[in-house]
mmCIF file of C-alpha atoms in Angstrom:
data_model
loop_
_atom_site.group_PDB
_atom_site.id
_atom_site.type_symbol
_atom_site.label_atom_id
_atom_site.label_comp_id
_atom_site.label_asym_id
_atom_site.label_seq_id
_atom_site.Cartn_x
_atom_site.Cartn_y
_atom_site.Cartn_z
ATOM 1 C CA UNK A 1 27.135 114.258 39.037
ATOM 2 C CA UNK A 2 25.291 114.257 35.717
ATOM 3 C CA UNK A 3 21.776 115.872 35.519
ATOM 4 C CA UNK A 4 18.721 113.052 35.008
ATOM 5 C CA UNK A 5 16.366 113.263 33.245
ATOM 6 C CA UNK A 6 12.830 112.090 33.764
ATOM 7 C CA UNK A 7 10.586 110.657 31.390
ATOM 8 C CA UNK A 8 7.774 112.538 32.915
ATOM 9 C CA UNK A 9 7.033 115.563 34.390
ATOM 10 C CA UNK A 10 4.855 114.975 37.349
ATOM 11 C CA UNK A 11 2.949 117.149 38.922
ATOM 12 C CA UNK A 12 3.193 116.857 42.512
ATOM 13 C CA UNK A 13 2.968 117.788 46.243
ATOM 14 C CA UNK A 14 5.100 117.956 49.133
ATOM 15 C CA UNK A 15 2.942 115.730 51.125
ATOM 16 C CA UNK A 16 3.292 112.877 48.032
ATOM 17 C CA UNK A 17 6.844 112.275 49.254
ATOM 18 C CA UNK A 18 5.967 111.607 53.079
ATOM 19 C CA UNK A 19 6.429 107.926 52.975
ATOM 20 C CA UNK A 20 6.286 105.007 51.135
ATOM 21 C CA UNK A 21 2.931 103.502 52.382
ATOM 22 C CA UNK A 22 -0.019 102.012 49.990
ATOM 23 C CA UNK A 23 -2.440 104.545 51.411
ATOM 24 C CA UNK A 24 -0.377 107.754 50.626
ATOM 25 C CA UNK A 25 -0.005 109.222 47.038
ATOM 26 C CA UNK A 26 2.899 108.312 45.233
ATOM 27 C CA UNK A 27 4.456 109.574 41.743
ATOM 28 C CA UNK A 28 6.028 106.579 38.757
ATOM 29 C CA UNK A 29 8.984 108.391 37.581
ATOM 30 C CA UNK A 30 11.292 106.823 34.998
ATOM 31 C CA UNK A 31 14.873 108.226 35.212
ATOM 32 C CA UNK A 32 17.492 107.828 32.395
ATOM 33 C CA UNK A 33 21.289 108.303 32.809
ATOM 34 C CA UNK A 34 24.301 107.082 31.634
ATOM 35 C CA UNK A 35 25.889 103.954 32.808
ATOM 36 C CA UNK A 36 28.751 105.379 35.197
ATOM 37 C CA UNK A 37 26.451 107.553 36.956
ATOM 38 C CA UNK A 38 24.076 104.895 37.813
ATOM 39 C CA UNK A 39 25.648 103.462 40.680
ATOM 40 C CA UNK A 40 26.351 106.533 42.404
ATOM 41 C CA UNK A 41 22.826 107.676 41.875
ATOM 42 C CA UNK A 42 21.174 104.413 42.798
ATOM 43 C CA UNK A 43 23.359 104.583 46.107
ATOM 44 C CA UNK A 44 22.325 108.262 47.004
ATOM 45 C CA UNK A 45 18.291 107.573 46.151
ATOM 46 C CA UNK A 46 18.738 104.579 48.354
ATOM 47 C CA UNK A 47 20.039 106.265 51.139
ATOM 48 C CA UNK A 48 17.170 108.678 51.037
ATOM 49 C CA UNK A 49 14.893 105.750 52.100
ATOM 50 C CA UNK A 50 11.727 107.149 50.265
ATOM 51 C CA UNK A 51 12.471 105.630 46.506
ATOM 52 C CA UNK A 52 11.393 102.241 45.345
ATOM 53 C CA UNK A 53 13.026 100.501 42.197
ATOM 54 C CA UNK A 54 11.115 98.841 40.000
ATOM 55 C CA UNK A 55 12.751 96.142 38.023
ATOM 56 C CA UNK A 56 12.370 96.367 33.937
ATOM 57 C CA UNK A 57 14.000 93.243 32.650
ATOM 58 C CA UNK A 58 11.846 90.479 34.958
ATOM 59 C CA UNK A 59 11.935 88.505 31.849
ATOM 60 C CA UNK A 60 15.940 88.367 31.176
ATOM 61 C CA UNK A 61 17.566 85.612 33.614
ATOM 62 C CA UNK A 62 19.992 86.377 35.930
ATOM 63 C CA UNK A 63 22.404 85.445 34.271
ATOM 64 C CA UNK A 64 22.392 87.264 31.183
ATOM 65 C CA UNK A 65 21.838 90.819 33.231
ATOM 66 C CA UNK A 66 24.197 93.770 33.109
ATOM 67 C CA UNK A 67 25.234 93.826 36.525
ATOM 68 C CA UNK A 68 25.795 89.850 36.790
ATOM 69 C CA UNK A 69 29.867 89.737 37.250
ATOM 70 C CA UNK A 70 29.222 92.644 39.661
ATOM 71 C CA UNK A 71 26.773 90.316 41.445
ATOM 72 C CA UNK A 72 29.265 87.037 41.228
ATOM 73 C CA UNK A 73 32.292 89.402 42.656
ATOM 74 C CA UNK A 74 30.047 90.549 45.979
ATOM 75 C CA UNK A 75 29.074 86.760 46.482
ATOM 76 C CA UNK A 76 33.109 85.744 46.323
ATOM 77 C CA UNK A 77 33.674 88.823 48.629
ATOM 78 C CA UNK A 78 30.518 87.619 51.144
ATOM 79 C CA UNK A 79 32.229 84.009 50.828
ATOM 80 C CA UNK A 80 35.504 85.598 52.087
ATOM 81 C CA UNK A 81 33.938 88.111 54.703
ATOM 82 C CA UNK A 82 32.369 84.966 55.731
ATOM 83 C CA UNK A 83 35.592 82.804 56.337
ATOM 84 C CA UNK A 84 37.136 85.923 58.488
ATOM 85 C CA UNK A 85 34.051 86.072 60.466
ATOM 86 C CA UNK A 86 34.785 82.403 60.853
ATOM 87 C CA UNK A 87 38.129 82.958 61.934
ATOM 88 C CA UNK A 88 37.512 85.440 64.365
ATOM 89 C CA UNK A 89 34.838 83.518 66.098
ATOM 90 C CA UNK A 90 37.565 80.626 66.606
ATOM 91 C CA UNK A 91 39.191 82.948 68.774
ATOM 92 C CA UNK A 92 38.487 83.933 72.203
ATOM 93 C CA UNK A 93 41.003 86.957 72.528
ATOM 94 C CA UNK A 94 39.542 89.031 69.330
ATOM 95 C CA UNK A 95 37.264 91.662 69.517
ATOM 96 C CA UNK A 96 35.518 92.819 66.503
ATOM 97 C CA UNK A 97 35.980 96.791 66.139
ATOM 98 C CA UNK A 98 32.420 97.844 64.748
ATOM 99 C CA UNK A 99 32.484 101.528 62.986
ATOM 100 C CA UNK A 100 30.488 103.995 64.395
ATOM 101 C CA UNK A 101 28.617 105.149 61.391
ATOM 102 C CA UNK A 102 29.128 103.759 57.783
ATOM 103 C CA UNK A 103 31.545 104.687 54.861
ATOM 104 C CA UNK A 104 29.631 107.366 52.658
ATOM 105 C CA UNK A 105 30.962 105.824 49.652
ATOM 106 C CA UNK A 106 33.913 103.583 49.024
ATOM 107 C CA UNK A 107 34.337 102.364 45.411
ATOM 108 C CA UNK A 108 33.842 98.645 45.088
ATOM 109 C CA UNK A 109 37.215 97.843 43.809
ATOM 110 C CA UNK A 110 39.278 99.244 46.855
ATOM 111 C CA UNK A 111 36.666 97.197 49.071
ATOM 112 C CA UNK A 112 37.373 94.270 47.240
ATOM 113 C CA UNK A 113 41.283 94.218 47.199
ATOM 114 C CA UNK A 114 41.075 95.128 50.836
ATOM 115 C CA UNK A 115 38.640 92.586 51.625
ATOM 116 C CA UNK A 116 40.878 90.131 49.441
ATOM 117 C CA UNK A 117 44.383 91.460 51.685
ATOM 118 C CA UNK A 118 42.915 90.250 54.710
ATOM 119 C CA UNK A 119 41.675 87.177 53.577
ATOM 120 C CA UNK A 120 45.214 86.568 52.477
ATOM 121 C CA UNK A 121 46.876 88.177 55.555
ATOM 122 C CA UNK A 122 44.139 85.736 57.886
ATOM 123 C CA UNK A 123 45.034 82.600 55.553
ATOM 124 C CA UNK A 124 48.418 83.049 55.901
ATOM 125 C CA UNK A 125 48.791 83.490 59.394
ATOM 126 C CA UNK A 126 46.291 80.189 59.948
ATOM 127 C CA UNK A 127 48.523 78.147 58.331
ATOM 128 C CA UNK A 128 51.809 79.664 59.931
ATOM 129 C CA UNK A 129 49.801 79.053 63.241
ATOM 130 C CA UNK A 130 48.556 75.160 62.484
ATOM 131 C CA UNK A 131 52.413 75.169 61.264
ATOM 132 C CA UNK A 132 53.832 75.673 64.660
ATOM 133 C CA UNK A 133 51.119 73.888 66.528
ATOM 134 C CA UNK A 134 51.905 70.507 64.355
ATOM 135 C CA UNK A 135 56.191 71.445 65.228
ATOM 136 C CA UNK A 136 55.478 71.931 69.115
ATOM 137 C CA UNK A 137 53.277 68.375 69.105
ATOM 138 C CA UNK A 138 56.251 66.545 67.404
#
């Protein structure tokens, strides 16, 4: 992973870092880094649970932002995890298998063409079942 730099060099305690309440001290650091590493980091700060973004282009709509194809490619991929859950819900005799913990980090390509596989795989056997339900009722 590629060092950051910080625009700042704060001077600090351990005791700033305790939590994110109002009431307890806090330090503003700015972090630069390039582009492909930004992901990755922004994923392993989150998981720390103790870092707040701030957002620097409120002005810019959402629309014209960096990230906005990533954005419009996790709302097609909630639309399809949406449609399985749909599926499955139809059914009496599936069980959902829920992970035990979470993926540490799964690149959001392969999630995507896996996601997209089973929508195909779900849509596919739908209409081969609705086929043979319409052939049995004939």
């Amino acid at each position: 992973m590629p060092a950051l730099q910080s625009t700042a060099t704060p001077q600090y305690t351990r005791e700033a870092f305790s939590s994110l309440y109002r009431s307890e001290d806090m330090v503003y650091i700015g972090l630069r880094m390039q582009r492909e590493a930004a992901q990755h980091s922004a994923l392993k700060l989150g998981q720390l649970g103790k870092v707040m973004f701030t957002d620097l282009n409120e002005g810019v709509t959402a629309f014209n932002r960096d990230f906005s194809q990533q954005i419009r490619r996790c709302d097609e991929m909630d639309r399809k995890m949406r449609y399985l859950q749909e599926e499955i819900d139809k059914t009496d005799n599936i069980t959902a298998v829920v992970a035990g913990e979470a993926v540490e980090h799964e690149s959001f390509d392969s999630l995507e063409r896996k996601i997209e596989s089973k929508e195909s795989d779900v849509r596919e056997l739908t209409n081969q079942f609705e086929s043979l339900v319409e052939s049995l009722n004939t």
